[in-house]
């Protein structure tokens, strides 16, 4: 499954926001929160928060079976596994075995099934739509990324202070920044100031 990812708006707990396109929906999902020092970015506090996120485009998986507390735990486990695997691949390290196992467990469940709507001109997800199916779909996308033609395109933002990882699907494969409006522009401003100081 490769759903067209168009990015999400990420919010800094200290203020400010920016649009970040991680290159895949499963990676967008990895940035809904985290563990340890990334807990301040948590957005999935309740089962309804997870259901709301999954229902948003481009995934558009509106749950017909309510999301449970156990589903939320499973989602956060998969999210952490995706994050750890993406970071390892971007750094050229072996994938953590626990992360690989978690992604494989989620992928082993039946995925979402697409179907034509009554007009025959658009698609939707066939009911019932369960959280386990959506997590399976996200896990399968991650497996495809890690083993497919974009496997060597995992990149960490070039900023020394930014940990964001993305898949560079651009034709030249030259993307360096999480977002030009954030780290890219900061780099440009620092370079400009440095040139001005040197020229002074």
mmCIF file of C-alpha atoms in Angstrom:
data_model
loop_
_atom_site.group_PDB
_atom_site.id
_atom_site.type_symbol
_atom_site.label_atom_id
_atom_site.label_comp_id
_atom_site.label_asym_id
_atom_site.label_seq_id
_atom_site.Cartn_x
_atom_site.Cartn_y
_atom_site.Cartn_z
ATOM 1 C CA UNK A 1 0.000 0.000 0.000
ATOM 2 C CA UNK A 2 1.392 3.389 -0.981
ATOM 3 C CA UNK A 3 -0.999 6.178 -0.079
ATOM 4 C CA UNK A 4 -0.073 9.585 -1.398
ATOM 5 C CA UNK A 5 1.388 11.427 1.559
ATOM 6 C CA UNK A 6 1.132 15.186 1.536
ATOM 7 C CA UNK A 7 2.519 15.889 4.971
ATOM 8 C CA UNK A 8 1.095 17.010 8.257
ATOM 9 C CA UNK A 9 1.332 20.147 10.340
ATOM 10 C CA UNK A 10 3.645 19.520 13.291
ATOM 11 C CA UNK A 11 3.378 21.682 16.400
ATOM 12 C CA UNK A 12 6.259 22.621 18.669
ATOM 13 C CA UNK A 13 5.212 22.600 22.350
ATOM 14 C CA UNK A 14 7.222 25.816 22.742
ATOM 15 C CA UNK A 15 5.107 27.455 20.063
ATOM 16 C CA UNK A 16 5.020 27.537 16.287
ATOM 17 C CA UNK A 17 4.094 24.987 13.664
ATOM 18 C CA UNK A 18 5.226 23.912 10.212
ATOM 19 C CA UNK A 19 4.209 21.483 7.478
ATOM 20 C CA UNK A 20 6.400 18.400 7.345
ATOM 21 C CA UNK A 21 6.123 15.848 4.539
ATOM 22 C CA UNK A 22 7.767 12.648 5.760
ATOM 23 C CA UNK A 23 7.219 11.026 2.362
ATOM 24 C CA UNK A 24 4.857 8.276 3.535
ATOM 25 C CA UNK A 25 1.765 8.008 5.718
ATOM 26 C CA UNK A 26 3.416 5.478 8.031
ATOM 27 C CA UNK A 27 6.190 7.995 8.717
ATOM 28 C CA UNK A 28 3.639 10.771 9.234
ATOM 29 C CA UNK A 29 2.116 8.459 11.835
ATOM 30 C CA UNK A 30 5.497 8.142 13.564
ATOM 31 C CA UNK A 31 5.324 11.869 14.351
ATOM 32 C CA UNK A 32 2.066 11.783 16.302
ATOM 33 C CA UNK A 33 4.051 11.573 19.553
ATOM 34 C CA UNK A 34 6.705 9.466 21.154
ATOM 35 C CA UNK A 35 8.465 8.152 24.202
ATOM 36 C CA UNK A 36 10.988 9.708 26.569
ATOM 37 C CA UNK A 37 11.941 13.240 25.584
ATOM 38 C CA UNK A 38 9.490 13.079 22.675
ATOM 39 C CA UNK A 39 6.507 12.593 24.993
ATOM 40 C CA UNK A 40 5.903 16.367 24.928
ATOM 41 C CA UNK A 41 4.791 15.952 21.302
ATOM 42 C CA UNK A 42 2.111 13.363 22.130
ATOM 43 C CA UNK A 43 -1.177 13.880 20.294
ATOM 44 C CA UNK A 44 -2.775 10.447 20.789
ATOM 45 C CA UNK A 45 -3.950 10.701 24.397
ATOM 46 C CA UNK A 46 -7.266 8.857 24.048
ATOM 47 C CA UNK A 47 -8.653 6.217 21.663
ATOM 48 C CA UNK A 48 -10.750 8.917 19.981
ATOM 49 C CA UNK A 49 -7.564 10.860 19.175
ATOM 50 C CA UNK A 50 -6.257 7.841 17.269
ATOM 51 C CA UNK A 51 -9.552 7.385 15.441
ATOM 52 C CA UNK A 52 -9.550 11.047 14.468
ATOM 53 C CA UNK A 53 -6.010 10.925 13.098
ATOM 54 C CA UNK A 54 -6.638 7.781 11.056
ATOM 55 C CA UNK A 55 -9.810 9.290 9.580
ATOM 56 C CA UNK A 56 -7.934 12.274 8.157
ATOM 57 C CA UNK A 57 -6.782 12.378 4.529
ATOM 58 C CA UNK A 58 -4.941 10.901 2.806
ATOM 59 C CA UNK A 59 -5.629 7.674 4.735
ATOM 60 C CA UNK A 60 -9.307 8.462 5.377
ATOM 61 C CA UNK A 61 -9.945 5.342 7.462
ATOM 62 C CA UNK A 62 -13.167 6.129 9.309
ATOM 63 C CA UNK A 63 -13.577 3.492 11.988
ATOM 64 C CA UNK A 64 -16.799 1.472 11.881
ATOM 65 C CA UNK A 65 -15.614 -0.465 14.956
ATOM 66 C CA UNK A 66 -14.755 1.869 17.872
ATOM 67 C CA UNK A 67 -11.095 2.306 18.778
ATOM 68 C CA UNK A 68 -10.293 0.765 22.167
ATOM 69 C CA UNK A 69 -7.625 1.423 24.780
ATOM 70 C CA UNK A 70 -5.861 -1.764 23.642
ATOM 71 C CA UNK A 71 -5.894 -0.464 20.067
ATOM 72 C CA UNK A 72 -4.224 2.730 21.264
ATOM 73 C CA UNK A 73 -1.475 0.730 22.990
ATOM 74 C CA UNK A 74 -0.938 -1.335 19.827
ATOM 75 C CA UNK A 75 -0.812 1.824 17.713
ATOM 76 C CA UNK A 76 1.832 3.414 19.932
ATOM 77 C CA UNK A 77 3.887 0.217 19.829
ATOM 78 C CA UNK A 78 3.829 0.244 16.030
ATOM 79 C CA UNK A 79 4.537 3.980 15.960
ATOM 80 C CA UNK A 80 7.663 3.522 18.079
ATOM 81 C CA UNK A 81 8.816 0.630 15.905
ATOM 82 C CA UNK A 82 8.406 2.699 12.732
ATOM 83 C CA UNK A 83 10.318 5.586 14.316
ATOM 84 C CA UNK A 84 13.195 3.362 15.465
ATOM 85 C CA UNK A 85 13.444 1.565 12.131
ATOM 86 C CA UNK A 86 13.389 4.825 10.160
ATOM 87 C CA UNK A 87 16.099 6.373 12.349
ATOM 88 C CA UNK A 88 18.284 3.296 12.039
ATOM 89 C CA UNK A 89 17.911 3.122 8.254
ATOM 90 C CA UNK A 90 18.679 6.851 7.872
ATOM 91 C CA UNK A 91 21.839 6.400 9.975
ATOM 92 C CA UNK A 92 22.924 3.300 8.075
ATOM 93 C CA UNK A 93 22.586 1.081 11.143
ATOM 94 C CA UNK A 94 20.994 -2.385 11.297
ATOM 95 C CA UNK A 95 17.301 -2.244 12.078
ATOM 96 C CA UNK A 96 16.510 -2.989 15.752
ATOM 97 C CA UNK A 97 15.175 -6.540 16.007
ATOM 98 C CA UNK A 98 12.373 -5.454 18.354
ATOM 99 C CA UNK A 99 11.214 -2.838 15.850
ATOM 100 C CA UNK A 100 11.273 -5.348 12.990
ATOM 101 C CA UNK A 101 9.254 -7.814 15.067
ATOM 102 C CA UNK A 102 6.660 -5.179 15.988
ATOM 103 C CA UNK A 103 6.209 -4.073 12.374
ATOM 104 C CA UNK A 104 5.890 -7.691 11.238
ATOM 105 C CA UNK A 105 3.305 -8.470 13.954
ATOM 106 C CA UNK A 106 1.149 -5.545 12.899
ATOM 107 C CA UNK A 107 1.496 -6.407 9.209
ATOM 108 C CA UNK A 108 0.396 -10.006 9.843
ATOM 109 C CA UNK A 109 -3.164 -8.815 10.551
ATOM 110 C CA UNK A 110 -5.592 -8.392 7.626
ATOM 111 C CA UNK A 111 -5.145 -4.923 6.050
ATOM 112 C CA UNK A 112 -7.747 -2.448 4.878
ATOM 113 C CA UNK A 113 -9.595 -3.569 1.753
ATOM 114 C CA UNK A 114 -10.452 -0.961 -0.890
ATOM 115 C CA UNK A 115 -13.762 -1.078 -2.724
ATOM 116 C CA UNK A 116 -15.580 0.980 -5.325
ATOM 117 C CA UNK A 117 -18.373 3.207 -4.111
ATOM 118 C CA UNK A 118 -21.873 2.762 -5.620
ATOM 119 C CA UNK A 119 -21.071 5.189 -8.462
ATOM 120 C CA UNK A 120 -18.088 3.102 -9.513
ATOM 121 C CA UNK A 121 -15.961 6.252 -9.817
ATOM 122 C CA UNK A 122 -14.365 6.498 -6.374
ATOM 123 C CA UNK A 123 -12.962 4.191 -3.732
ATOM 124 C CA UNK A 124 -13.457 3.786 -0.022
ATOM 125 C CA UNK A 125 -12.412 1.263 2.621
ATOM 126 C CA UNK A 126 -14.681 -1.756 2.844
ATOM 127 C CA UNK A 127 -16.529 -2.149 6.132
ATOM 128 C CA UNK A 128 -15.958 -3.142 8.800
ATOM 129 C CA UNK A 129 -12.997 -0.821 9.323
ATOM 130 C CA UNK A 130 -11.030 -1.880 12.398
ATOM 131 C CA UNK A 131 -7.952 -0.322 13.971
ATOM 132 C CA UNK A 132 -5.955 -3.517 13.500
ATOM 133 C CA UNK A 133 -6.578 -3.282 9.755
ATOM 134 C CA UNK A 134 -5.311 0.281 9.595
ATOM 135 C CA UNK A 135 -2.230 -0.566 11.633
ATOM 136 C CA UNK A 136 -1.579 -3.519 9.322
ATOM 137 C CA UNK A 137 -1.833 -1.215 6.314
ATOM 138 C CA UNK A 138 0.642 1.241 7.859
ATOM 139 C CA UNK A 139 3.028 -1.568 8.812
ATOM 140 C CA UNK A 140 2.897 -2.988 5.285
ATOM 141 C CA UNK A 141 3.709 0.424 3.857
ATOM 142 C CA UNK A 142 6.756 0.592 6.147
ATOM 143 C CA UNK A 143 7.853 -2.870 5.015
ATOM 144 C CA UNK A 144 7.542 -1.772 1.391
ATOM 145 C CA UNK A 145 9.635 1.325 2.078
ATOM 146 C CA UNK A 146 12.364 -0.576 3.899
ATOM 147 C CA UNK A 147 12.628 -3.298 1.274
ATOM 148 C CA UNK A 148 11.697 -1.479 -1.932
ATOM 149 C CA UNK A 149 13.257 1.034 -4.333
ATOM 150 C CA UNK A 150 13.197 3.841 -1.742
ATOM 151 C CA UNK A 151 15.060 1.807 0.894
ATOM 152 C CA UNK A 152 18.182 3.919 0.392
ATOM 153 C CA UNK A 153 16.280 7.204 0.498
ATOM 154 C CA UNK A 154 15.702 7.476 4.251
ATOM 155 C CA UNK A 155 17.239 10.780 5.330
ATOM 156 C CA UNK A 156 17.654 12.642 8.596
ATOM 157 C CA UNK A 157 17.235 16.409 8.411
ATOM 158 C CA UNK A 158 20.632 18.039 7.763
ATOM 159 C CA UNK A 159 20.195 20.356 10.734
ATOM 160 C CA UNK A 160 22.378 19.275 13.658
ATOM 161 C CA UNK A 161 19.521 19.974 16.064
ATOM 162 C CA UNK A 162 16.658 18.321 14.157
ATOM 163 C CA UNK A 163 15.969 14.578 14.521
ATOM 164 C CA UNK A 164 13.220 14.361 11.878
ATOM 165 C CA UNK A 165 13.575 11.552 9.349
ATOM 166 C CA UNK A 166 11.884 11.407 5.948
ATOM 167 C CA UNK A 167 11.918 9.367 2.761
ATOM 168 C CA UNK A 168 13.272 11.418 -0.118
ATOM 169 C CA UNK A 169 11.129 10.501 -3.094
ATOM 170 C CA UNK A 170 12.229 13.475 -5.202
ATOM 171 C CA UNK A 171 13.658 12.617 -8.623
ATOM 172 C CA UNK A 172 17.205 13.873 -7.895
ATOM 173 C CA UNK A 173 17.183 12.523 -4.343
ATOM 174 C CA UNK A 174 18.780 15.713 -3.053
ATOM 175 C CA UNK A 175 16.359 16.730 -0.295
ATOM 176 C CA UNK A 176 18.271 17.834 2.834
ATOM 177 C CA UNK A 177 15.771 19.459 5.160
ATOM 178 C CA UNK A 178 12.677 18.401 7.048
ATOM 179 C CA UNK A 179 11.081 21.566 5.657
ATOM 180 C CA UNK A 180 12.558 24.589 3.904
ATOM 181 C CA UNK A 181 10.299 26.869 5.946
ATOM 182 C CA UNK A 182 11.913 25.537 9.119
ATOM 183 C CA UNK A 183 15.450 24.118 9.092
ATOM 184 C CA UNK A 184 16.202 25.094 5.496
ATOM 185 C CA UNK A 185 15.489 28.761 6.105
ATOM 186 C CA UNK A 186 17.354 28.718 9.417
ATOM 187 C CA UNK A 187 20.404 27.352 7.617
ATOM 188 C CA UNK A 188 20.139 30.049 4.940
ATOM 189 C CA UNK A 189 19.926 32.791 7.568
ATOM 190 C CA UNK A 190 22.945 31.438 9.461
ATOM 191 C CA UNK A 191 24.955 31.222 6.236
ATOM 192 C CA UNK A 192 23.973 34.780 5.298
ATOM 193 C CA UNK A 193 24.988 36.130 8.708
ATOM 194 C CA UNK A 194 28.292 34.254 8.487
ATOM 195 C CA UNK A 195 29.036 35.768 5.062
ATOM 196 C CA UNK A 196 28.192 39.259 6.311
ATOM 197 C CA UNK A 197 30.468 38.821 9.308
ATOM 198 C CA UNK A 198 33.308 37.604 7.066
ATOM 199 C CA UNK A 199 32.818 40.499 4.622
ATOM 200 C CA UNK A 200 32.673 43.120 7.393
#
